[in-house]
Coordinates of C-alpha atoms in Angstrom, one line a residue:
X1412 CA 19.4 -9.0 -10.2
X1413 CA 16.8 -8.9 -13.0
X1414 CA 14.7 -5.9 -13.4
X1415 CA 11.2 -5.5 -14.9
X1416 CA 8.3 -3.2 -14.7
X1417 CA 5.2 -4.9 -13.3
X1418 CA 2.0 -4.1 -15.1
X1419 CA 1.5 -2.1 -18.3
X1420 CA 2.2 1.6 -17.7
X1421 CA -0.1 3.7 -19.7
X1422 CA -0.2 7.5 -19.9
X1423 CA -3.7 8.9 -19.4
X1424 CA -4.6 12.5 -20.2
X1425 CA -6.9 12.9 -17.2
X1426 CA -7.2 11.4 -13.8
X1427 CA -10.5 9.5 -14.1
X1428 CA -11.2 9.9 -10.4
X1429 CA -11.4 13.7 -10.5
X1430 CA -11.0 14.9 -14.1
X1431 CA -8.2 17.1 -12.9
X1432 CA -5.3 18.1 -15.1
X1433 CA -2.1 16.3 -14.3
X1434 CA 1.2 17.9 -13.3
X1435 CA 4.5 16.2 -14.1
X1436 CA 5.6 15.8 -10.5
X1437 CA 4.6 12.4 -9.2
X1438 CA 3.3 11.2 -5.8
X1439 CA 4.4 7.8 -4.4
X1440 CA 1.8 5.5 -2.9
X1441 CA 3.5 3.0 -0.6
X1442 CA 1.4 -0.2 -0.4
X1443 CA 2.0 -2.4 2.6
X1444 CA -0.7 -4.8 4.0
X1445 CA -3.4 -3.3 1.8
X1446 CA -2.9 -5.0 -1.5
X1447 CA -6.1 -3.7 -3.1
X1448 CA -7.5 -0.8 -5.1
X1449 CA -11.0 -0.6 -3.5
X1450 CA -11.3 1.3 -0.3
X1451 CA -7.7 2.4 -0.5
X1452 CA -7.7 6.0 0.9
X1453 CA -4.0 6.7 0.1
X1454 CA -4.5 5.7 -3.5
X1455 CA -7.6 7.8 -3.8
X1456 CA -5.9 10.8 -2.4
X1457 CA -3.1 10.4 -4.8
X1458 CA -5.5 10.2 -7.7
X1459 CA -7.2 13.3 -6.5
X1460 CA -3.9 15.2 -6.2
X1461 CA -3.7 16.0 -9.9
X1462 CA -0.3 14.3 -10.0
X1463 CA 1.0 11.1 -11.7
X1464 CA 1.0 8.1 -9.3
X1465 CA 3.9 5.7 -8.6
X1466 CA 2.6 2.6 -6.8
X1467 CA 5.4 1.0 -4.7
X1468 CA 5.6 -2.1 -2.6
X1469 CA 8.7 -2.6 -0.5
X1470 CA 9.8 -5.9 0.9
X1471 CA 11.2 -4.7 4.2
X1472 CA 13.6 -6.6 6.4
X1473 CA 12.2 -8.5 9.4
X1474 CA 13.7 -5.9 11.8
X1475 CA 11.5 -3.2 10.4
X1476 CA 8.5 -4.5 12.3
X1477 CA 7.0 -7.0 9.9
X1478 CA 8.8 -9.9 11.5
X1479 CA 10.2 -12.9 9.6
X1480 CA 8.0 -14.0 6.7
X1481 CA 6.8 -17.6 7.0
X1482 CA 7.0 -19.9 4.0
X1483 CA 3.2 -20.1 3.5
X1484 CA 3.0 -16.3 4.0
X1485 CA 5.6 -16.0 1.2
X1486 CA 3.4 -18.1 -1.1
X1487 CA 0.4 -15.9 -0.3
X1488 CA 2.4 -12.6 -0.7
X1489 CA 3.7 -13.7 -4.1
X1490 CA 0.3 -14.4 -5.6
X1491 CA -1.3 -11.4 -3.9
X1492 CA 1.3 -9.1 -5.5
X1493 CA 0.9 -10.8 -8.8
X1494 CA -2.8 -10.3 -8.7
X1495 CA -2.4 -6.6 -7.6
X1496 CA 0.0 -6.0 -10.6
X1497 CA -2.6 -7.4 -13.0
X1498 CA -5.3 -5.2 -11.5
X1499 CA -3.1 -2.1 -11.6
X1500 CA -2.2 -2.8 -15.2
X1501 CA -5.9 -2.7 -16.1
X1502 CA -6.1 0.7 -14.5
X1503 CA -3.1 2.0 -16.5
X1504 CA -0.5 1.7 -13.7
X1505 CA 2.6 -0.4 -13.0
X1506 CA 3.5 -2.0 -9.7
X1507 CA 7.0 -1.1 -8.6
X1508 CA 8.7 -3.8 -6.4
X1509 CA 11.8 -3.1 -4.4
X1510 CA 13.4 -4.7 -1.3
X1511 CA 15.4 -3.2 1.5
X1512 CA 15.2 -0.6 4.2
X1513 CA 12.1 1.5 3.4
X1514 CA 13.7 4.8 4.2
X1515 CA 16.6 4.1 1.8
X1516 CA 14.2 2.8 -0.9
X1517 CA 12.0 5.9 -0.6
X1518 CA 15.0 8.2 -0.7
X1519 CA 16.2 6.5 -3.9
X1520 CA 12.9 6.6 -5.7
X1521 CA 12.3 10.2 -4.7
X1522 CA 15.7 11.1 -6.2
X1523 CA 15.0 9.1 -9.4
X1524 CA 11.4 10.3 -9.9
X1525 CA 11.4 13.8 -8.5
X1526 CA 8.3 12.9 -6.4
X1527 CA 7.4 15.5 -3.9
X1528 CA 4.9 13.5 -1.8
X1529 CA 4.5 10.0 -0.3
X1530 CA 1.1 8.6 0.8
X1531 CA 0.4 5.4 2.7
X1532 CA -2.3 3.7 4.8
X1533 CA -1.4 3.5 8.4
X1534 CA -0.2 0.5 10.3
X1535 CA -0.8 0.1 14.0
X1536 CA 1.8 -2.2 15.5
X1537 CA 4.4 -0.4 17.7
X1538 CA 7.4 -1.2 15.5
X1539 CA 5.6 -0.3 12.3
X1540 CA 4.5 3.0 13.9
X1541 CA 8.0 3.8 14.9
X1542 CA 9.4 3.1 11.4
X1543 CA 6.6 5.2 9.8
X1544 CA 7.1 8.1 12.3
X1545 CA 10.9 8.2 11.6
X1546 CA 10.4 8.1 7.9
X1547 CA 7.8 10.8 8.0
X1548 CA 10.1 13.1 10.1
X1549 CA 13.0 12.5 7.8
X1550 CA 11.0 13.2 4.6
X1551 CA 9.3 16.3 6.1
X1552 CA 12.8 17.7 6.9
X1553 CA 13.4 17.6 3.2
X1554 CA 10.1 19.2 2.3
X1555 CA 8.6 16.0 1.1
X1556 CA 5.0 15.9 2.0
X1557 CA 3.8 12.7 3.8
X1558 CA 0.1 11.9 4.2
X1559 CA -1.1 8.8 6.1
X1560 CA -4.7 7.5 6.0
X1561 CA -6.8 5.0 7.8
X1562 CA -6.9 1.7 5.9
X1563 CA -7.0 -1.3 8.2
X1564 CA -9.6 -0.7 10.9
X1565 CA -13.3 0.3 11.1
X1566 CA -12.5 3.1 13.5
X1567 CA -9.2 4.8 14.2
X1568 CA -7.9 4.1 17.7
X1569 CA -7.1 7.8 18.2
X1570 CA -10.9 8.5 18.1
X1571 CA -11.7 6.2 21.0
X1572 CA -10.2 7.7 24.1
X1573 CA -11.3 8.3 27.7
X1574 CA -12.2 11.7 29.0
X1575 CA -8.6 12.0 30.1
X1576 CA -7.4 11.4 26.6
X1577 CA -5.9 7.9 27.3
X1578 CA -6.8 4.5 25.8
X1579 CA -9.6 2.5 27.4
X1580 CA -8.6 -0.2 29.8
X1581 CA -12.2 -1.4 30.7
X1582 CA -14.3 -3.0 28.0
X1583 CA -17.8 -1.7 28.8
X1584 CA -17.0 2.1 28.5
X1585 CA -14.9 1.3 25.5
X1586 CA -17.9 -0.5 23.9
X1587 CA -20.2 2.4 24.7
X1588 CA -17.8 4.9 23.2
X1589 CA -17.5 2.7 20.1
X1590 CA -21.3 2.5 19.7
X1591 CA -21.6 6.3 20.1
X1592 CA -18.9 6.9 17.4
X1593 CA -21.3 6.1 14.6
X1594 CA -21.1 3.9 11.6
X1595 CA -17.8 3.3 9.8
X1596 CA -17.2 5.3 6.7
X1597 CA -18.6 3.9 3.5
X1598 CA -15.9 2.0 1.6
X1599 CA -14.5 3.7 -1.5
X1600 CA -14.7 2.1 -4.9
X1601 CA -11.5 1.5 -6.9
X1602 CA -10.4 4.4 -9.0
X1603 CA -11.4 4.1 -12.6
X1604 CA -7.9 4.8 -13.8
X1605 CA -4.6 5.8 -12.3
X1606 CA -2.3 8.2 -14.1
X1607 CA 1.3 7.0 -14.4
X1608 CA 4.4 9.1 -14.9
X1609 CA 5.6 9.3 -18.5
X1610 CA 8.8 7.5 -17.6
X1611 CA 9.2 4.0 -16.0
X1612 CA 11.4 3.0 -13.1
X1613 CA 13.4 -0.2 -12.4
X1614 CA 11.6 -2.8 -10.5
X1615 CA 12.7 -6.1 -9.0
X1616 CA 10.6 -9.1 -10.0
X1617 CA 8.7 -11.5 -7.8
X1618 CA 11.0 -14.3 -9.0
X1619 CA 13.9 -12.4 -7.6
X1620 CA 12.4 -12.7 -4.2
X1621 CA 12.1 -16.5 -4.2
X1622 CA 8.8 -16.6 -2.3
X1623 CA 7.6 -19.8 -3.8
X1624 CA 8.7 -23.3 -2.8
X1625 CA 10.5 -25.4 -5.4
X1626 CA 11.8 -28.8 -4.3
X1627 CA 9.7 -30.2 -2.7
X1628 CA 6.8 -28.0 -3.8
X1629 CA 4.7 -28.5 -0.7
X1630 CA 2.4 -25.7 -1.9
X1631 CA 1.3 -27.3 -5.2
X1632 CA -2.2 -27.9 -3.9
X1633 CA -2.7 -24.5 -2.2
X1634 CA -4.4 -23.1 -5.3
X1635 CA -7.3 -25.6 -4.7
X1636 CA -8.1 -24.1 -1.4
X1637 CA -6.5 -20.6 -1.2
X1638 CA -7.3 -17.7 -3.5
X1639 CA -5.1 -14.7 -3.0
X1640 CA -5.9 -11.3 -4.4
X1641 CA -8.5 -8.6 -4.0
X1642 CA -11.0 -10.1 -6.4
X1643 CA -11.0 -13.4 -4.6
X1644 CA -11.4 -11.6 -1.2
X1645 CA -14.4 -9.7 -2.5
X1646 CA -16.0 -12.7 -4.0
X1647 CA -18.8 -12.6 -6.6
X1648 CA -20.3 -9.1 -7.0

């Protein structure tokens, strides 16, 4: 296994998002299906915490709730993570890549870094919720703070319930409740800079994961029609 540190870790004297002084104890931000810096509430909360930030992506096994990764999905994930790493580097932060059971990976990184908190944006599929709930309970039992944030939907499902507190089963009252809930929150801008810990941590590489086809390279023309990454998704600004 080869190891590298993705991005270019830079030590900043202040957190540009808040101008707070920085403590030495880091917070881990666990990226999942939110490979962006803009409108990333977990990342913003970490920048506002006054702590150094470790940005982590875990390639979880299929049984964790993500399902088996298709070949074309692998191509997209490879280039999306590569784009994220470059963007993070411009903000003074490295992208840490690890693969395996998320609970084990988080336990290892907490032990290595001394982190006292883990932040993430929520996922909403039943298996993903179960994994996250189990991890949150296990970390809380060790006095590791876990904070989860909205990050995938315009409105949180928990906000749209019937008078009895149950999910809607009929569309019309659901729609009325949605209309009455107001406009979605204004998207957040990307942080101007992200404070990294003074030390670096071992990271797997994208090449280790073998997400790209080789022979035959059936994806060689994908770059002509597919543009992974946050900048491509946002388009000209």
